[in-house]
Amino acid sequence: MSTSSHVPGNAVPDTQLGLSNEEIQLLRHGQQTGGGGGGESTSSRAASRASSQGLLVMDPSSLAALGRHFDRVMQRIQQQLEYLIEQSQQVNLEVYDRAGNLVDNADREIARYHSLMAQIDELELDFDRISHIREIVAGFRQRAEDIERELEISGSGSNSTAIHWKI
């Protein structure tokens, strides 16, 4: 019974990576949507297939693509955080300027401020989760590259060599 047609042999269960359930869901989503950078490479299809089975593919190409995806996600989160922080600062100024004369407007701005702060809190949580996943992916990527180098140096690049991942 060959698993190579279904899932690469260099995959590990994502539940053994030390991630929370939310982080596992983010990792799986990242593998399915960003792991291949939108391409249809064999590696990206294998990563998507593995993700649907709760596995993380440990080859350098898949891990690099996954790392790039999470870099882009974190950049978008960072941009949104900066925008929301700027907006909350504007709200603070508006509330301060109008508080004496416009109690009704101040109440609306305060509600908006609370909404923005809740969004900031959620984005900061997402940022922390993605950062944690990204660190794990980077570690596995480095380990995969090290193993690949060792295999090249030892001259045993055959497919019969088993790679055992320690989590």
CSV table of N, CA and C in Angstrom, one decimal, residues 54-129:
chain,number,residue,atom,x,y,z
A,54,GLY,N,-4.9,16.6,7.6
A,54,GLY,CA,-4.4,17.0,8.9
A,54,GLY,C,-2.9,16.8,9.0
A,55,LEU,N,-2.2,16.9,7.9
A,55,LEU,CA,-0.7,16.7,7.9
A,55,LEU,C,0.0,18.0,7.3
A,56,LEU,N,1.2,18.2,7.7
A,56,LEU,CA,2.0,19.3,7.2
A,56,LEU,C,3.2,18.6,6.5
A,57,VAL,N,3.3,19.0,5.2
A,57,VAL,CA,4.4,18.5,4.3
A,57,VAL,C,5.7,19.2,4.7
A,58,MET,N,6.7,18.4,4.9
A,58,MET,CA,8.0,18.9,5.4
A,58,MET,C,9.1,19.1,4.3
A,59,ASP,N,8.7,19.3,3.1
A,59,ASP,CA,9.8,19.5,2.1
A,59,ASP,C,10.1,21.0,2.0
A,60,PRO,N,11.3,21.4,1.7
A,60,PRO,CA,11.7,22.8,1.7
A,60,PRO,C,10.8,23.7,0.8
A,61,SER,N,10.4,23.2,-0.3
A,61,SER,CA,9.6,24.0,-1.3
A,61,SER,C,8.2,24.3,-0.7
A,62,SER,N,7.6,23.3,-0.1
A,62,SER,CA,6.2,23.5,0.5
A,62,SER,C,6.3,24.5,1.7
A,63,LEU,N,7.4,24.2,2.5
A,63,LEU,CA,7.5,25.1,3.7
A,63,LEU,C,7.9,26.5,3.3
A,64,ALA,N,8.7,26.7,2.3
A,64,ALA,CA,9.0,28.0,1.8
A,64,ALA,C,7.8,28.8,1.3
A,65,ALA,N,7.0,28.1,0.6
A,65,ALA,CA,5.7,28.7,0.0
A,65,ALA,C,4.8,29.0,1.2
A,66,LEU,N,4.7,28.1,2.2
A,66,LEU,CA,3.9,28.4,3.3
A,66,LEU,C,4.4,29.6,4.1
A,67,GLY,N,5.7,29.6,4.3
A,67,GLY,CA,6.3,30.8,4.9
A,67,GLY,C,6.0,32.1,4.2
A,68,ARG,N,6.1,32.1,2.9
A,68,ARG,CA,5.8,33.3,2.1
A,68,ARG,C,4.3,33.7,2.3
A,69,HIS,N,3.5,32.7,2.3
A,69,HIS,CA,2.0,33.0,2.5
A,69,HIS,C,1.8,33.6,3.8
A,70,PHE,N,2.4,33.1,4.9
A,70,PHE,CA,2.2,33.7,6.2
A,70,PHE,C,2.9,35.1,6.3
A,71,ASP,N,4.0,35.3,5.6
A,71,ASP,CA,4.6,36.6,5.6
A,71,ASP,C,3.6,37.6,5.0
A,72,ARG,N,2.9,37.2,3.9
A,72,ARG,CA,1.9,38.1,3.2
A,72,ARG,C,0.7,38.4,4.2
A,73,VAL,N,0.3,37.3,4.8
A,73,VAL,CA,-0.9,37.5,5.7
A,73,VAL,C,-0.5,38.4,6.9
A,74,MET,N,0.7,38.2,7.4
A,74,MET,CA,1.2,39.1,8.5
A,74,MET,C,1.3,40.5,8.1
A,75,GLN,N,1.8,40.7,6.8
A,75,GLN,CA,1.9,42.1,6.3
A,75,GLN,C,0.6,42.7,6.2
A,76,ARG,N,-0.4,42.0,5.7
A,76,ARG,CA,-1.8,42.5,5.6
A,76,ARG,C,-2.4,42.9,7.0
A,77,ILE,N,-2.1,42.0,7.9
A,77,ILE,CA,-2.6,42.2,9.3
A,77,ILE,C,-1.9,43.5,9.9
A,78,GLN,N,-0.6,43.6,9.6
A,78,GLN,CA,0.2,44.7,10.1
A,78,GLN,C,-0.4,46.0,9.5
A,79,GLN,N,-0.7,46.0,8.2
A,79,GLN,CA,-1.2,47.2,7.6
A,79,GLN,C,-2.6,47.5,8.1
A,80,GLN,N,-3.4,46.5,8.4
A,80,GLN,CA,-4.7,46.8,8.9
A,80,GLN,C,-4.6,47.3,10.4
A,81,LEU,N,-3.7,46.7,11.1
A,81,LEU,CA,-3.4,47.2,12.5
A,81,LEU,C,-3.0,48.7,12.5
A,82,GLU,N,-2.1,49.1,11.6
A,82,GLU,CA,-1.7,50.5,11.5
A,82,GLU,C,-2.8,51.4,11.1
A,83,TYR,N,-3.7,50.9,10.2
A,83,TYR,CA,-4.8,51.7,9.8
A,83,TYR,C,-5.8,51.9,11.0
A,84,LEU,N,-6.1,50.8,11.7
A,84,LEU,CA,-7.0,50.9,12.8
A,84,LEU,C,-6.5,51.7,13.9
A,85,ILE,N,-5.2,51.6,14.2
A,85,ILE,CA,-4.6,52.4,15.2
A,85,ILE,C,-4.7,53.9,14.8
A,86,GLU,N,-4.4,54.2,13.6
A,86,GLU,CA,-4.5,55.6,13.1
A,86,GLU,C,-6.0,56.1,13.3
A,87,GLN,N,-6.9,55.2,12.9
A,87,GLN,CA,-8.3,55.6,13.0
A,87,GLN,C,-8.7,55.8,14.5
A,88,SER,N,-8.2,54.9,15.4
A,88,SER,CA,-8.5,55.1,16.8
A,88,SER,C,-8.0,56.4,17.4
A,89,GLN,N,-6.8,56.8,16.9
A,89,GLN,CA,-6.2,58.0,17.3
A,89,GLN,C,-7.1,59.2,16.8
A,90,GLN,N,-7.6,59.1,15.6
A,90,GLN,CA,-8.5,60.1,15.1
A,90,GLN,C,-9.7,60.2,15.9
A,91,VAL,N,-10.2,59.0,16.3
A,91,VAL,CA,-11.4,59.0,17.1
A,91,VAL,C,-11.2,59.7,18.4
A,92,ASN,N,-10.0,59.4,19.0
A,92,ASN,CA,-9.7,60.0,20.3
A,92,ASN,C,-9.7,61.5,20.2
A,93,LEU,N,-9.1,62.0,19.1
A,93,LEU,CA,-9.0,63.5,18.9
A,93,LEU,C,-10.4,64.0,18.7
A,94,GLU,N,-11.2,63.4,17.9
A,94,GLU,CA,-12.6,63.8,17.7
A,94,GLU,C,-13.4,63.8,19.0
A,95,VAL,N,-13.3,62.8,19.7
A,95,VAL,CA,-14.0,62.7,21.0
A,95,VAL,C,-13.6,63.8,21.9
A,96,TYR,N,-12.3,64.0,22.0
A,96,TYR,CA,-11.8,65.1,22.9
A,96,TYR,C,-12.3,66.5,22.4
A,97,ASP,N,-12.3,66.7,21.1
A,97,ASP,CA,-12.7,68.1,20.6
A,97,ASP,C,-14.2,68.3,20.8
A,98,ARG,N,-15.0,67.3,20.6
A,98,ARG,CA,-16.4,67.5,20.6
A,98,ARG,C,-17.1,67.1,22.0
A,99,ALA,N,-16.4,66.6,22.9
A,99,ALA,CA,-17.0,66.1,24.1
A,99,ALA,C,-17.8,67.2,24.9
A,100,GLY,N,-17.3,68.4,24.9
A,100,GLY,CA,-18.0,69.5,25.6
A,100,GLY,C,-19.3,69.8,25.0
A,101,ASN,N,-19.4,69.9,23.7
A,101,ASN,CA,-20.5,70.4,23.0
A,101,ASN,C,-21.4,69.3,22.4
A,102,LEU,N,-20.9,68.2,22.0
A,102,LEU,CA,-21.7,67.2,21.3
A,102,LEU,C,-21.7,65.8,22.0
A,103,VAL,N,-22.5,65.8,23.0
A,103,VAL,CA,-22.5,64.5,23.8
A,103,VAL,C,-23.0,63.4,23.0
A,104,ASP,N,-24.0,63.6,22.1
A,104,ASP,CA,-24.5,62.5,21.3
A,104,ASP,C,-23.5,62.0,20.3
A,105,ASN,N,-22.7,63.0,19.7
A,105,ASN,CA,-21.7,62.6,18.8
A,105,ASN,C,-20.6,61.8,19.5
A,106,ALA,N,-20.3,62.3,20.7
A,106,ALA,CA,-19.2,61.7,21.5
A,106,ALA,C,-19.6,60.2,21.8
A,107,ASP,N,-20.8,60.0,22.1
A,107,ASP,CA,-21.3,58.6,22.4
A,107,ASP,C,-21.1,57.7,21.2
A,108,ARG,N,-21.4,58.2,20.0
A,108,ARG,CA,-21.2,57.4,18.7
A,108,ARG,C,-19.7,57.2,18.5
A,109,GLU,N,-18.9,58.2,18.7
A,109,GLU,CA,-17.5,58.0,18.5
A,109,GLU,C,-16.8,57.0,19.5
A,110,ILE,N,-17.3,57.1,20.7
A,110,ILE,CA,-16.9,56.1,21.7
A,110,ILE,C,-17.2,54.7,21.3
A,111,ALA,N,-18.4,54.5,20.8
A,111,ALA,CA,-18.9,53.2,20.4
A,111,ALA,C,-18.0,52.8,19.2
A,112,ARG,N,-17.7,53.7,18.3
A,112,ARG,CA,-16.8,53.4,17.2
A,112,ARG,C,-15.4,53.0,17.7
A,113,TYR,N,-14.9,53.8,18.7
A,113,TYR,CA,-13.6,53.5,19.3
A,113,TYR,C,-13.6,52.1,19.9
A,114,HIS,N,-14.6,51.7,20.6
A,114,HIS,CA,-14.7,50.4,21.2
A,114,HIS,C,-14.7,49.3,20.1
A,115,SER,N,-15.4,49.6,19.0
A,115,SER,CA,-15.4,48.6,17.9
A,115,SER,C,-14.0,48.5,17.3
A,116,LEU,N,-13.3,49.6,17.1
A,116,LEU,CA,-12.0,49.6,16.5
A,116,LEU,C,-11.0,48.9,17.5
A,117,MET,N,-11.1,49.1,18.7
A,117,MET,CA,-10.3,48.5,19.7
A,117,MET,C,-10.5,46.9,19.7
A,118,ALA,N,-11.8,46.5,19.6
A,118,ALA,CA,-12.1,45.1,19.5
A,118,ALA,C,-11.4,44.5,18.2
A,119,GLN,N,-11.5,45.2,17.1
A,119,GLN,CA,-10.9,44.7,15.9
A,119,GLN,C,-9.4,44.7,16.0
A,120,ILE,N,-8.8,45.7,16.7
A,120,ILE,CA,-7.3,45.7,16.9
A,120,ILE,C,-6.9,44.5,17.8
A,121,ASP,N,-7.7,44.2,18.8
A,121,ASP,CA,-7.4,43.1,19.7
A,121,ASP,C,-7.5,41.8,18.9
A,122,GLU,N,-8.5,41.6,18.1
A,122,GLU,CA,-8.6,40.4,17.3
A,122,GLU,C,-7.4,40.3,16.3
A,123,LEU,N,-7.1,41.4,15.7
A,123,LEU,CA,-5.9,41.3,14.7
A,123,LEU,C,-4.6,41.0,15.4
A,124,GLU,N,-4.5,41.6,16.6
A,124,GLU,CA,-3.2,41.3,17.4
A,124,GLU,C,-3.2,39.8,17.8
A,125,LEU,N,-4.3,39.2,18.1
A,125,LEU,CA,-4.3,37.8,18.4
A,125,LEU,C,-4.0,37.0,17.1
A,126,ASP,N,-4.6,37.4,16.0
A,126,ASP,CA,-4.3,36.7,14.8
A,126,ASP,C,-2.8,36.8,14.4
A,127,PHE,N,-2.3,38.0,14.6
A,127,PHE,CA,-0.8,38.3,14.3
A,127,PHE,C,0.0,37.3,15.2
A,128,ASP,N,-0.3,37.2,16.5
A,128,ASP,CA,0.5,36.4,17.4
A,128,ASP,C,0.4,34.9,17.0
A,129,ARG,N,-0.8,34.5,16.6
A,129,ARG,CA,-1.0,33.1,16.1
A,129,ARG,C,-0.2,32.8,14.9
